[in-house]
Short mmCIF file of C-alpha atoms and ligand atoms in Angstrom, two decimals:
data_model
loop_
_atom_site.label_atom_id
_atom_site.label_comp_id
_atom_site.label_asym_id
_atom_site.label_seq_id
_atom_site.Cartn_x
_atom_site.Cartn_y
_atom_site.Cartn_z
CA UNK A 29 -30.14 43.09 11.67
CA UNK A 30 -30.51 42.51 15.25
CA UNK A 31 -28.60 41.04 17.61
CA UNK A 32 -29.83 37.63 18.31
CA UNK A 33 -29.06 36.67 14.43
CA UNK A 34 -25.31 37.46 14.84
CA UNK A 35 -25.60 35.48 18.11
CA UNK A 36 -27.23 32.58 16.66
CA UNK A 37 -24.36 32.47 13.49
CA UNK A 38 -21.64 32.14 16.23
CA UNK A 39 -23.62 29.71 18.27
CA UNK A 40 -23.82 27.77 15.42
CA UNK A 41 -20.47 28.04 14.16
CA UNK A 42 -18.71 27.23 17.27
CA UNK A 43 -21.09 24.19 17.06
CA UNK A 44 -18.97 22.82 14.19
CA UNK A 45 -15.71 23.75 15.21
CA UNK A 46 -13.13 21.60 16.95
CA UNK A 47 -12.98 21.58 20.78
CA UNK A 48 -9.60 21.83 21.42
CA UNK A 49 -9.49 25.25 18.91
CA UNK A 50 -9.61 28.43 18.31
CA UNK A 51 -10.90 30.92 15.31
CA UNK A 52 -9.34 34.44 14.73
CA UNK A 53 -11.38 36.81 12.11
CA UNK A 54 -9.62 40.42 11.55
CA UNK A 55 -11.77 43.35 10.60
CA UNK A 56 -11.19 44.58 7.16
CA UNK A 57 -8.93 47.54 7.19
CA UNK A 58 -9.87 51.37 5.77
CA UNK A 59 -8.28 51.54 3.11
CA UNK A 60 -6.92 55.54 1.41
CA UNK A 61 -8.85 56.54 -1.60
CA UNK A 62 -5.81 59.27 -1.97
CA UNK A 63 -3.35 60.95 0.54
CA UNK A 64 -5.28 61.39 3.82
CA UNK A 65 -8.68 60.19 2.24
CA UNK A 66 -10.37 56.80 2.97
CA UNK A 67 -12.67 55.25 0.80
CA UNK A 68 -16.15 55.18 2.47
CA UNK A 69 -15.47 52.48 5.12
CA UNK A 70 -16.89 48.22 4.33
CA UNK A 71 -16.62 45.71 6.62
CA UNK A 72 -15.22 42.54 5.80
CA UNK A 73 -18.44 40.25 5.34
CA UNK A 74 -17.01 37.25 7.10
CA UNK A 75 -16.22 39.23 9.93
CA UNK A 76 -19.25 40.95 9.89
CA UNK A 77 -21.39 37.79 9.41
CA UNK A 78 -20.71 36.69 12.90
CA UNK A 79 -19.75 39.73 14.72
CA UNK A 80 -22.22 42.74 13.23
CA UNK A 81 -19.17 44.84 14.21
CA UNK A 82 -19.14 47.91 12.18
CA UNK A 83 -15.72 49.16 12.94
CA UNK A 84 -12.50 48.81 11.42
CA UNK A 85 -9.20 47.71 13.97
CA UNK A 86 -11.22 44.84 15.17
CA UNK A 87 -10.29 41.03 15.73
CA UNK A 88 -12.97 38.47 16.23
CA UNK A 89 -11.79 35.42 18.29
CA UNK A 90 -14.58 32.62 19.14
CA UNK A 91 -12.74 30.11 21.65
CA UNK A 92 -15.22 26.85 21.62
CA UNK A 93 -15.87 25.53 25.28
CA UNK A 94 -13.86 28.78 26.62
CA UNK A 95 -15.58 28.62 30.53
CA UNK A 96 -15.25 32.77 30.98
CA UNK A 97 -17.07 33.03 27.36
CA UNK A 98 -16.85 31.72 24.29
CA UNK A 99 -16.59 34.92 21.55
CA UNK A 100 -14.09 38.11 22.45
CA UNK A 101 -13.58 41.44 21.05
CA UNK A 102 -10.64 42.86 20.33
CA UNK A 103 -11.45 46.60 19.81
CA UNK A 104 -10.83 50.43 20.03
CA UNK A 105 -10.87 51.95 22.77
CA UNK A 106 -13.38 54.92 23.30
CA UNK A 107 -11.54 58.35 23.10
CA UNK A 108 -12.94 61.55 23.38
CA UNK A 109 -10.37 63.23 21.39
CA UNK A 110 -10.18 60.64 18.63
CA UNK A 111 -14.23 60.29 18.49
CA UNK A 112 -14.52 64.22 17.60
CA UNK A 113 -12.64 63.67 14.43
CA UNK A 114 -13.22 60.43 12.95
CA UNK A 115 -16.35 59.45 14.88
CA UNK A 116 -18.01 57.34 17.44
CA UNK A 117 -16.30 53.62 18.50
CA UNK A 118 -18.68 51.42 20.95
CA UNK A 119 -15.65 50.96 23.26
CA UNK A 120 -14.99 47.69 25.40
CA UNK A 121 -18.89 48.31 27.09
CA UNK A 122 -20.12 48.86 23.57
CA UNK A 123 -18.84 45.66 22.52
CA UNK A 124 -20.35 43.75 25.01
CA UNK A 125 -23.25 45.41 25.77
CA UNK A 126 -24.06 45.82 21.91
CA UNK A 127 -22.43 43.45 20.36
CA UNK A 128 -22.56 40.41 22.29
CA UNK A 129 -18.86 39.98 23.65
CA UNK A 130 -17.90 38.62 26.34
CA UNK A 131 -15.04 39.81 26.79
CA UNK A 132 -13.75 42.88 25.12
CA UNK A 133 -9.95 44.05 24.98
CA UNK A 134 -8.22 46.88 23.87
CA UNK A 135 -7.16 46.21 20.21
CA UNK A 136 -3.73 48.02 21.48
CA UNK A 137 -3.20 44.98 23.70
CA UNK A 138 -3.55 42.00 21.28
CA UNK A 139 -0.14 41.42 21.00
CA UNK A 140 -0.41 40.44 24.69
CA UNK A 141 -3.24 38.94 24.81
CA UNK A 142 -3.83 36.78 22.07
CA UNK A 143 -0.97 34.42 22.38
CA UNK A 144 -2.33 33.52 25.53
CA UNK A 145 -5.63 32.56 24.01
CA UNK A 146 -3.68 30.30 21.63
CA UNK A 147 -2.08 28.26 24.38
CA UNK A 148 -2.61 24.25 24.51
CA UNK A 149 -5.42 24.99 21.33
CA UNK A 150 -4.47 22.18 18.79
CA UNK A 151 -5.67 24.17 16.05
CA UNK A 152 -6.20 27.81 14.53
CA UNK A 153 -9.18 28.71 12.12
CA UNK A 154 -7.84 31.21 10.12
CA UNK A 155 -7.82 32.45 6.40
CA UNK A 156 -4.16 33.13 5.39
CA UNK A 157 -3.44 35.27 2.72
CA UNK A 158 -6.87 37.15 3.30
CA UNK A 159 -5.41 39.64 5.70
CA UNK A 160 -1.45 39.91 4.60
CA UNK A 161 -0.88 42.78 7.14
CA UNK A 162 -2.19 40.00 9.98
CA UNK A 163 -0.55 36.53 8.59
CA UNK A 164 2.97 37.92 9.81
CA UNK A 165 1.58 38.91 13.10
CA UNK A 166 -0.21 35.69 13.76
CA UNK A 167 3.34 33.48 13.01
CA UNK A 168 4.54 36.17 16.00
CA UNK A 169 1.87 34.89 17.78
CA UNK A 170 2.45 31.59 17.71
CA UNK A 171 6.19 31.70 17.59
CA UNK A 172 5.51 33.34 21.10
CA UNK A 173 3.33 30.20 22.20
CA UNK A 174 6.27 27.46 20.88
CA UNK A 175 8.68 29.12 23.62
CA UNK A 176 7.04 28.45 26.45
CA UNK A 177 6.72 24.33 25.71
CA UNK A 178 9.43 24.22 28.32
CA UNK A 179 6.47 25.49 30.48
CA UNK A 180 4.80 22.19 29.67
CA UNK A 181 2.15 24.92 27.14
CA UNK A 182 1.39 23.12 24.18
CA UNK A 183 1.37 25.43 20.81
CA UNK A 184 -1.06 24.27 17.97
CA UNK A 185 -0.35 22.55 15.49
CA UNK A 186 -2.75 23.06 12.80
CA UNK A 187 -3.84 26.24 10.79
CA UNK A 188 -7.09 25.74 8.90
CA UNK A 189 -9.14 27.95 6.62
CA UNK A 190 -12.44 29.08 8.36
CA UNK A 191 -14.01 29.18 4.60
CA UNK A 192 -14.96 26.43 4.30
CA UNK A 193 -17.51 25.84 7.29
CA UNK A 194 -18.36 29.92 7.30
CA UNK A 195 -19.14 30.02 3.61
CA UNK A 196 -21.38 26.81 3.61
CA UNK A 197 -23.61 28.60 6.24
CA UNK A 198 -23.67 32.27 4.10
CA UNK A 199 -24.77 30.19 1.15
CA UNK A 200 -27.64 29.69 2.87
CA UNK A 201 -29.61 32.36 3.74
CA UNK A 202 -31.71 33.10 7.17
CA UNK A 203 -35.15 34.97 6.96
CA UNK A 204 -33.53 37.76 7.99
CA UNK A 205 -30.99 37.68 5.16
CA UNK A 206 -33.48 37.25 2.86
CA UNK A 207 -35.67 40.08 3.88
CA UNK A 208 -32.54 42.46 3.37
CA UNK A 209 -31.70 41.11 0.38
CA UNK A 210 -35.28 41.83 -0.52
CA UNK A 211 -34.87 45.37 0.32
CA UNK A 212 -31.75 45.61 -1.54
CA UNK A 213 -33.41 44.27 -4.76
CA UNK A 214 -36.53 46.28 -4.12
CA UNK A 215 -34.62 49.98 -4.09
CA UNK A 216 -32.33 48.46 -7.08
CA UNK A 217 -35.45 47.48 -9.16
CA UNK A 218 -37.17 50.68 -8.24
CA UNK A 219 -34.12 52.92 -9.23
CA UNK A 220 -34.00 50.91 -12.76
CA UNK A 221 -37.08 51.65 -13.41
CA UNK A 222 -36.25 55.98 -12.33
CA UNK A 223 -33.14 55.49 -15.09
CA UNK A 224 -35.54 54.31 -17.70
CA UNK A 225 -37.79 56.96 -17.16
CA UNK A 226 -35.29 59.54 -16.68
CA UNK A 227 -33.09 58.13 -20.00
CA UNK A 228 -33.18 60.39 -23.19
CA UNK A 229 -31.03 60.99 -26.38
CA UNK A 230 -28.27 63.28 -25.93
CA UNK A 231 -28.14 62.26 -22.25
CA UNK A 232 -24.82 61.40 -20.66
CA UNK A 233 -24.07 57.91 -19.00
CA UNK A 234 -23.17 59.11 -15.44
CA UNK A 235 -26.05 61.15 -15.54
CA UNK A 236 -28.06 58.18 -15.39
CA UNK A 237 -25.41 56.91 -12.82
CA UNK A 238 -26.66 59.79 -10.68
CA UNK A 239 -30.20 58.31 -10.83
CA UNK A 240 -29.59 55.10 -9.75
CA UNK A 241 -27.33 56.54 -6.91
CA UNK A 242 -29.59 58.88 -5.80
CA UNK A 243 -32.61 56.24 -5.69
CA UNK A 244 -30.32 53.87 -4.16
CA UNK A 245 -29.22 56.29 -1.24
CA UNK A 246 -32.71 58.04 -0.44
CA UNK A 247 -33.92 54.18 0.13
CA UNK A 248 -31.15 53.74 2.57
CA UNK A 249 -28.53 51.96 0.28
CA UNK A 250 -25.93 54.08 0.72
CA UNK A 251 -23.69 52.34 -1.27
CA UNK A 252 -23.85 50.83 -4.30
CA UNK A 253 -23.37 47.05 -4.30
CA UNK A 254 -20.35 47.79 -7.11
CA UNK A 255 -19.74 50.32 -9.91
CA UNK A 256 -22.49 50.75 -11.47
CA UNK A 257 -22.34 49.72 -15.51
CA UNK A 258 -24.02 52.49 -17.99
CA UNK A 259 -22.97 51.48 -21.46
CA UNK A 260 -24.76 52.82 -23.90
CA UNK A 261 -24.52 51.48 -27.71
CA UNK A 262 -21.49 49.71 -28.40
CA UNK A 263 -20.02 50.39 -24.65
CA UNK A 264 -23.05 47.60 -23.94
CA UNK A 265 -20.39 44.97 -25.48
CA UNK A 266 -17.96 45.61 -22.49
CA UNK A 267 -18.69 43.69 -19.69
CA UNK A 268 -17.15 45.56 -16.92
CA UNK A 269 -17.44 48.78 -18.75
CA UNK A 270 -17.40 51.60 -15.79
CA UNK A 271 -16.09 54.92 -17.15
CA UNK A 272 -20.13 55.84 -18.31
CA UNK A 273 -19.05 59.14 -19.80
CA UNK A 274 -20.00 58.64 -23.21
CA UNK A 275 -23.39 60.53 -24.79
CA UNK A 276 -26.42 58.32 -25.10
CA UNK A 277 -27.10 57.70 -28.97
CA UNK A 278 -30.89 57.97 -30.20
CA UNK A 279 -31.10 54.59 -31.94
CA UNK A 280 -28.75 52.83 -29.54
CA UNK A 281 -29.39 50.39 -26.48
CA UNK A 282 -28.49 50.69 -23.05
CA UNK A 283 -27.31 48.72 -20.75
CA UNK A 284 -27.50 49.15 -16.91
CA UNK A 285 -26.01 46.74 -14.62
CA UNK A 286 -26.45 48.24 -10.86
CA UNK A 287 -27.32 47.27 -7.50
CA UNK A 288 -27.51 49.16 -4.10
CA UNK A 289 -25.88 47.45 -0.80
CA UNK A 290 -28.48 47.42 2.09
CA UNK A 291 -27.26 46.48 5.52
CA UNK A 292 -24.31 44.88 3.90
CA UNK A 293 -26.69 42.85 1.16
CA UNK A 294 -26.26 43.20 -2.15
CA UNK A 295 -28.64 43.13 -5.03
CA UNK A 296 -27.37 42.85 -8.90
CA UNK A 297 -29.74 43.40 -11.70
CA UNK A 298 -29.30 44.61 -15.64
CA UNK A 299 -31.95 45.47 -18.14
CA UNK A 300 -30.84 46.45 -21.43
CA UNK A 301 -33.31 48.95 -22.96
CA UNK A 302 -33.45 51.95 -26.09
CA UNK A 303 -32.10 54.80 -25.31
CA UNK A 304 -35.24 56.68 -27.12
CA UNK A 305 -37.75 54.41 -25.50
CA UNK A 306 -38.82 52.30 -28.58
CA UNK A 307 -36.60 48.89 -29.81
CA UNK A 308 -36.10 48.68 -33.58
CA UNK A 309 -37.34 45.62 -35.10
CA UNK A 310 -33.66 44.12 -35.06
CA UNK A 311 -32.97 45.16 -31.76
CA UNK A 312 -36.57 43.43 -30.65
CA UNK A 313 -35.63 40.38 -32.15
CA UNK A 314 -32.09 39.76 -30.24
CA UNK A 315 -33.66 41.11 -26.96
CA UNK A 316 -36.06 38.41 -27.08
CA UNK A 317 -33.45 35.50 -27.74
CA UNK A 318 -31.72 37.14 -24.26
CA UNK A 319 -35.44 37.13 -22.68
CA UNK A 320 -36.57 33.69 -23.57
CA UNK A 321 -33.13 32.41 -22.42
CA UNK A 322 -33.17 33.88 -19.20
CA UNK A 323 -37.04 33.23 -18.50
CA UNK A 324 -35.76 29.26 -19.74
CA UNK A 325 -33.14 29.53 -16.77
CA UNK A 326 -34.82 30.75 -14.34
CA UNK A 327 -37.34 27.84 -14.86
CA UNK A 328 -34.25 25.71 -13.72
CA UNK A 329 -33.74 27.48 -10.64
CA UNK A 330 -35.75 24.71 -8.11
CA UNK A 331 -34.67 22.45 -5.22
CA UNK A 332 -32.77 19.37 -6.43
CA UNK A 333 -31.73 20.70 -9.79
CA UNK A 334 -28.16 21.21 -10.35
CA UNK A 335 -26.02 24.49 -10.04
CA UNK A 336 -24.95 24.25 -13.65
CA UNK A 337 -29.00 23.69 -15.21
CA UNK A 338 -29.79 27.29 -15.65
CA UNK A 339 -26.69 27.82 -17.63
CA UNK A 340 -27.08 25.00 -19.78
CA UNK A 341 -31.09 25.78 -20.29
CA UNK A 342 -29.41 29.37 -20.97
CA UNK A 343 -27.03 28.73 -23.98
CA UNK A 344 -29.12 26.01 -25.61
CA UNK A 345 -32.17 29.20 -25.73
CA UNK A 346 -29.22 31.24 -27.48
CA UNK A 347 -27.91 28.88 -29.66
CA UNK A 348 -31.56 28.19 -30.84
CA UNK A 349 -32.14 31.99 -31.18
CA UNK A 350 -29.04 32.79 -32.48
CA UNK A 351 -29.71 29.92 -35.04
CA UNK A 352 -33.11 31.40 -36.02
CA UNK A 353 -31.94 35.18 -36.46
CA UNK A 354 -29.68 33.67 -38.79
CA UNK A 355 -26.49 34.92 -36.83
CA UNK A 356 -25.14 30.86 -36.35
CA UNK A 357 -25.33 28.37 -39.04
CA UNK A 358 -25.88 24.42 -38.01
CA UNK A 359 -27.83 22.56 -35.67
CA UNK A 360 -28.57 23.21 -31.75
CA UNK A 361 -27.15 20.14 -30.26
CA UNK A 362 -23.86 20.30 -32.64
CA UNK A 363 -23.48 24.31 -31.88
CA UNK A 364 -23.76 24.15 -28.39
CA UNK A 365 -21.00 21.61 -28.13
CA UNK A 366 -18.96 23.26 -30.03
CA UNK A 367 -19.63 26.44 -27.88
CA UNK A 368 -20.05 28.18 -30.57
CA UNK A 369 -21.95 30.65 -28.28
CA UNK A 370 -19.32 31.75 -26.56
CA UNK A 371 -18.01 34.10 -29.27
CA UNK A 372 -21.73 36.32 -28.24
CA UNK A 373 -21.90 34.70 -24.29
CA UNK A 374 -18.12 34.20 -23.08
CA UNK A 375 -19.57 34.35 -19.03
CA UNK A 376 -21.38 32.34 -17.21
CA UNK A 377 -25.38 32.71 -16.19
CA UNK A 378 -24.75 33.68 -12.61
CA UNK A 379 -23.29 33.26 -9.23
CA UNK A 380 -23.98 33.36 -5.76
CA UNK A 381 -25.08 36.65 -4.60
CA UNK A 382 -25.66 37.66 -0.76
CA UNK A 383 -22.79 39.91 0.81
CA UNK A 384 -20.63 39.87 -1.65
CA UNK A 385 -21.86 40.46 -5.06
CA UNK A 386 -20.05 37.47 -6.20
CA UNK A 387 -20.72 35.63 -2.82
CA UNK A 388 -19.32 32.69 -0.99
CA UNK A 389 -19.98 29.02 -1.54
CA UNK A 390 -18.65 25.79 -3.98
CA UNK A 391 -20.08 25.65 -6.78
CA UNK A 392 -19.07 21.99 -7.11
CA UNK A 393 -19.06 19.30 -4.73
CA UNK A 394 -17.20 16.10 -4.91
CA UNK A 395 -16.27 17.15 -8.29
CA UNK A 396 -20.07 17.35 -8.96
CA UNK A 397 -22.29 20.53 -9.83
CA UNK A 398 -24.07 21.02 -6.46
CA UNK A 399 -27.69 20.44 -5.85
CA UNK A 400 -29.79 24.13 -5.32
CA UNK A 401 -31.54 23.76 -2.47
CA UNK A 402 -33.58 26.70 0.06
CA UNK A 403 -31.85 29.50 1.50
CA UNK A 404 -29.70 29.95 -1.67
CA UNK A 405 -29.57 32.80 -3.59
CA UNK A 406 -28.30 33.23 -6.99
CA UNK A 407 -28.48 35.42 -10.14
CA UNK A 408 -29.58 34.38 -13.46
CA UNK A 409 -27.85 36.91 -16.24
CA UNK A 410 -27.89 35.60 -19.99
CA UNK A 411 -26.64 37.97 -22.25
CA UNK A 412 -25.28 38.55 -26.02
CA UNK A 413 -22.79 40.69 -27.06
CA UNK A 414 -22.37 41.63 -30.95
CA UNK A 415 -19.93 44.50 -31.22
CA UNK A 416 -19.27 46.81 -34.26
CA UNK A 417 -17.31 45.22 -37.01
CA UNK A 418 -17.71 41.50 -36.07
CA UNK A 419 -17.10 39.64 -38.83
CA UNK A 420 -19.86 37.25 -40.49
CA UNK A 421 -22.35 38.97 -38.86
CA UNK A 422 -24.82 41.16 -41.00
CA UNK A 423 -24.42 44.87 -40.00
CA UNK A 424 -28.02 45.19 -38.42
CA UNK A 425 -27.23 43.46 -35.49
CA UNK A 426 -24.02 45.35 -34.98
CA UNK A 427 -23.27 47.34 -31.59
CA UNK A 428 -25.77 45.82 -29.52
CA UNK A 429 -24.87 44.46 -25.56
CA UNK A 430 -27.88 42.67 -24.50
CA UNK A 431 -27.60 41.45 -20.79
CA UNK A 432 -31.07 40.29 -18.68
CA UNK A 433 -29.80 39.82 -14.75
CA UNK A 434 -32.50 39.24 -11.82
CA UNK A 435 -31.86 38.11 -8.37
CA UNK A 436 -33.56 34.76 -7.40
CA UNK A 437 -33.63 33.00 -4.05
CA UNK A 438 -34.48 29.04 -4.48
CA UNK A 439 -37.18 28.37 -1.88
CA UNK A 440 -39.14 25.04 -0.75
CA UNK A 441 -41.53 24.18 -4.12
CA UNK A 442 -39.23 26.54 -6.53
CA UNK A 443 -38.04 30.15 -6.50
CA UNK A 444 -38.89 33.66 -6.08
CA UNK A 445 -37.18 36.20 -8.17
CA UNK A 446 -36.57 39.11 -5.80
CA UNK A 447 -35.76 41.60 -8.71
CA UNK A 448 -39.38 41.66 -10.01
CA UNK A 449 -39.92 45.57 -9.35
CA UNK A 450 -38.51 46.49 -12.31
CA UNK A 451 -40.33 45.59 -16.11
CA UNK A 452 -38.04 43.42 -18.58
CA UNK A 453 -40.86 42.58 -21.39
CA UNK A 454 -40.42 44.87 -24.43
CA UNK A 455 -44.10 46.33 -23.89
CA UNK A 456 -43.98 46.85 -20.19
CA UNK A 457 -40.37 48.75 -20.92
CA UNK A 458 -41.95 51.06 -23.71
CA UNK A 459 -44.87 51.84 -21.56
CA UNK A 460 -42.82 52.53 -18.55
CA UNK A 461 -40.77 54.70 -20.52
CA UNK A 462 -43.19 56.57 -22.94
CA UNK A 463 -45.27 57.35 -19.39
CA UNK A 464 -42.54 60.33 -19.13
CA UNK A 465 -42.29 61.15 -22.39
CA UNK A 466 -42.95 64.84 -20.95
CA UNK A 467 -39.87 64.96 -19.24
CA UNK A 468 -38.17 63.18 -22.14
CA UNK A 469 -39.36 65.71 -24.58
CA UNK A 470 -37.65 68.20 -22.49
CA UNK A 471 -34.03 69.45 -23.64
CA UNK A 472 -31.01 68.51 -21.95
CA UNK A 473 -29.88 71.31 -19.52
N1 LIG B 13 -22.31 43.09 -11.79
C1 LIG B 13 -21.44 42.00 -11.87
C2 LIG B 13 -22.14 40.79 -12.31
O1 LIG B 13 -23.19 40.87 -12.88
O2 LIG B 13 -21.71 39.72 -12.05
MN1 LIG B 14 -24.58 42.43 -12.61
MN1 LIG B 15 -24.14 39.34 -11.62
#
C-alpha cells in the first residue's frame, strides 16, 4: 500500500478529532512463541492502519493543529550491531522519509518526551486495556503532567477510546483496501481449489494444511489469515477444530476453513467437499440445504438492507431444508422462532472481515441492526453441523460438518463476492476434483 493512503487515513482522522487533543497508538509487541523464539512478527492493525509502520517498539502520536507537524514517530533507533541480528529498522530518517513523520524520536526517549506532548491537551485518545504493558506507563505520563499545574500547564482531563472513530472508517473500505483484499481472496480461493485437487483417501489433514500454506505463501501471503481448519468427517462438526492430524476417511466430508493474510488483509473462505471426490446421495442433499441458504444470504447482502438480513434469509433456508430432509418436524415460521436451528447452526452467518479476520465495526446502531452500505465487507458462512450419535436424527446424516463461507464486499447497486475463484456447486466440485484423478489414483507416499 503506498504512502499517500496511510497519509490520507491520518488526514482524515485528525479531521474528526478534538482540537485541543491528542491520540497515542502503541505498536503491537513481539510476542515469544517459546524461550528465545518470537512468533513471526504482526502489527497491530489499528496502528498499522494509520501509520504503515512495520516495526514493533513503535508509538504513534497524531497531535491535531500541532504547528511543527501534526503525526510523530516514536521509534528504534538504527544500529548496526542490533540490525545484523534481528534485522533492518528505518531509523528516525526512515520514519520520516518513508513513513510520513514529522517528527521522529527515539522510542528510548518517550518517557521524556511524551509528557510534554500531553501538556494543556484536554483530552487523550487512547484504547485502555488494549496495550496493558502501556496503560501503567501512560498514568506515569500524565501523573508527570498534573505536577507541573503550579507551572500554570494544564493536564487533560479526559481519556477516550480511539475505537470508535478509527473502526467506523476500517469498516469502510478504500479502493486500495479492496484491491488487497481481492488479492487475499484470490490466492485463498486458488489454494482451495489446489486442496481439492490434491485431497485423497488415506490422506492426512495437515497434509492438506501444507497445500493451502504453500499456495498461500508462493502468492505472497505469507501468513495465513488464522489457523487453518482441516476437519475431515466428524472433526467437520467442530467449529474451531485446528489439530488436523486425523486420516481422511473415503466416504467422509471435508471441511476447509482457510484464508491467507496479504499486506495485512485477510480473506476467510470454507467449502466442505468428499474426501473421494464424489458426495453420496445423503451427503448431496444436506450440502444443498447449506448452498441454497448461503446463495439466499448473499442475495441480502445490498445497500440499505440491514446487517442482520442475511442471517435471517440464512436460517429460514435451513429450517425449510432441514424441514424437507425430514431432520425437523413442524412448520417454518414456528421452527425458526423457536430456533430450533440452532441445535445444527449455533453461530452466526458472518462478520466483518478486513484486517482482522473478525474485523472492526458495530454491528448495531442506536440499538438498531445497521444499514450495509459501500465499502463494507463482510462474510456470509451458513453451515450445519450433525455429529455422530445425535439423537432423533436418522443415522445417514450422521458425522457430517457442512460450512459454505465466501467473502463479499457490498458495493453501489449490490455486491461482489470476492471469493468466487474457487467452485462451491456439487458438479463444478466433482469436476474440479475428478480432473486429477491421476494424481489421486496415486498411493500415499
Ligand atoms: N475462520 C473463522 C470464521 O469463519 O469466522
Ligand atoms: Mn472462516
Ligand atoms: Mn468467518
Amino acid at each position: 500500500m503506498r504512502a499517500g493512503e496511510f497519509s490520507k487515513r491520518r488526514q482524515r482522522l485528525l479531521a474528526m478529532l478534538d482540537a485541543d487533543s491528542i491520540a497515542i497508538l502503541p505498536a503491537a509487541p513481539a510476542r515469544t512463541r517459546s524461550r528465545d523464539v518470537e512468533h513471526p512478527y504482526r502489527p497491530d492493525s489499528d496502528f498499522y492502519y494509520l501509520s504503515g509502520f512495520p516495526e514493533p517498539e513503535a508509538i504513534a502520536v497524531l497531535v491535531p493543529g500541532r504547528r511543527q507537524g501534526q503525526f510523530i514517530l516514536f521509534c528504534r533507533e538504527r544500529d548496526p550491531e542490533m540490525e545484523t541480528w534481528n534485522g533492518r529498522r528505518a531509523g528516525l530518517a526512515g520514519a520520516v522519509e518513508r513513513y510520513g513523520a514529522d517528527d521522529a524520536f527515539p522510542i528510548a526517549d518517550v518517557d521524556d518526551i511524551l509528557p510534554g506532548l500531553m501538556e494543556n491537551k484536554e483530552r487523550v485518545y487512547y484504547s485502555m486495556g488494549t496495550h496493558p504493558e502501556l496503560d501503567q506507563r501512560m498514568i506515569e505520563w500524565l501523573n508527570r503532567v498534573r505536577q507541573k499545574a503550579r507551572a500554570g500547564i494544564h493536564a487533560p482531563g479526559e481519556f477516550i477510546s480511539l475505537d470508535h472513530l478509527l473502526h467506523e472508517m476500517r469498516l469502510i473500505k478504500s479502493a486500495a483496501e479492496i484491491q488487497a483484499m481481492k488479492k487475499a481472496a484470490k490466492v485463498s480461493a486458488a489454494a482451495h481449489c489446489r486442496a481439492m485437487q490434491a485431497c485423497r483417501p488415506g490422506m492426512m489433514e495437515y497434509q492438506l494444511e501444507a497445500e493451502l500454506l504453500h499456495h498461500f505463501m508462493v502468492n505472497g501471503c505469507r501468513h495465513p489469515a488464522y489457523p487453518a481448519i482441516v476437519g475431515g468427517g466428524e472433526n467437520g462438526c467442530i467449529l474451531h477444530y485446528t489439530e488436523n492430524e486425523s486420516e481422511l476417511n473415503d466416504g467422509d466430508l471435508l471441511l476447509i476453513d482457510a484464508g491467507g493474510e496479504y499486506d495485512n488483509y485477510a480473506a476467510d473462505i470454507t467449502r466442505t467437499f468428499p474426501v473421494n471426490g464424489t458426495f453420496t446421495a445423503a451427503q448431496k442433499a444436506l450440502y444443498e440445504v447449506v448452498l441454497k441458504a448461503q446463495y439466499a444470504a448473499i442475495e441480502q447482502v445490498q445497500p440499505g438492507k440491514h446487517w442482520n438480513a442475511p442471517h435471517l434469509a440464512a436460517v429460514k433456508a435451513l429450517t425449510k431444508g432441514l424441514i424437507k430432509l425430514g431432520i425437523l418436524k413442524g412448520t417454518p415460521a414456528k421452527l425458526v422462532k423457536e430456533e430450533a436451528y440452532r441445535r445444527f447452526y449455533m453461530h452466526r452467518t458472518g462478520h466483518w472481515l478486513g484486517m482482522d479476520v473478525h474485523d472492526v465495526g458495530d454491528y448495531k446502531v442506536d440499538g438498531q441492526w445497521r444499514e450495509l452500505e459501500p465499502g463494507m465487507v463482510l462474510t456470509v458462512e451458513p453451515g450445519l453441523y450433525i455429529p455422530a450419535g445425535s439423537k432423533g436424527v436418522a443415522k445417514k446424516w450422521w458425522g457430517m460438518g457442512i460450512r459454505i463461507e465466501d467473502d463479499v464486499r457490498v458495493t453501489r447497486t449490490g455486491h461482489e463476492v470476492l471469493s468466487s475463484g474457487v467452485p462451491k456447486e456439487v458438479d463444478a466440485i466433482e469436476a474440479l476434483m475428478a480432473g486429477e484423478t491421476q494424481r489421486r489414483r496415486r498411493p500415499v507416499a
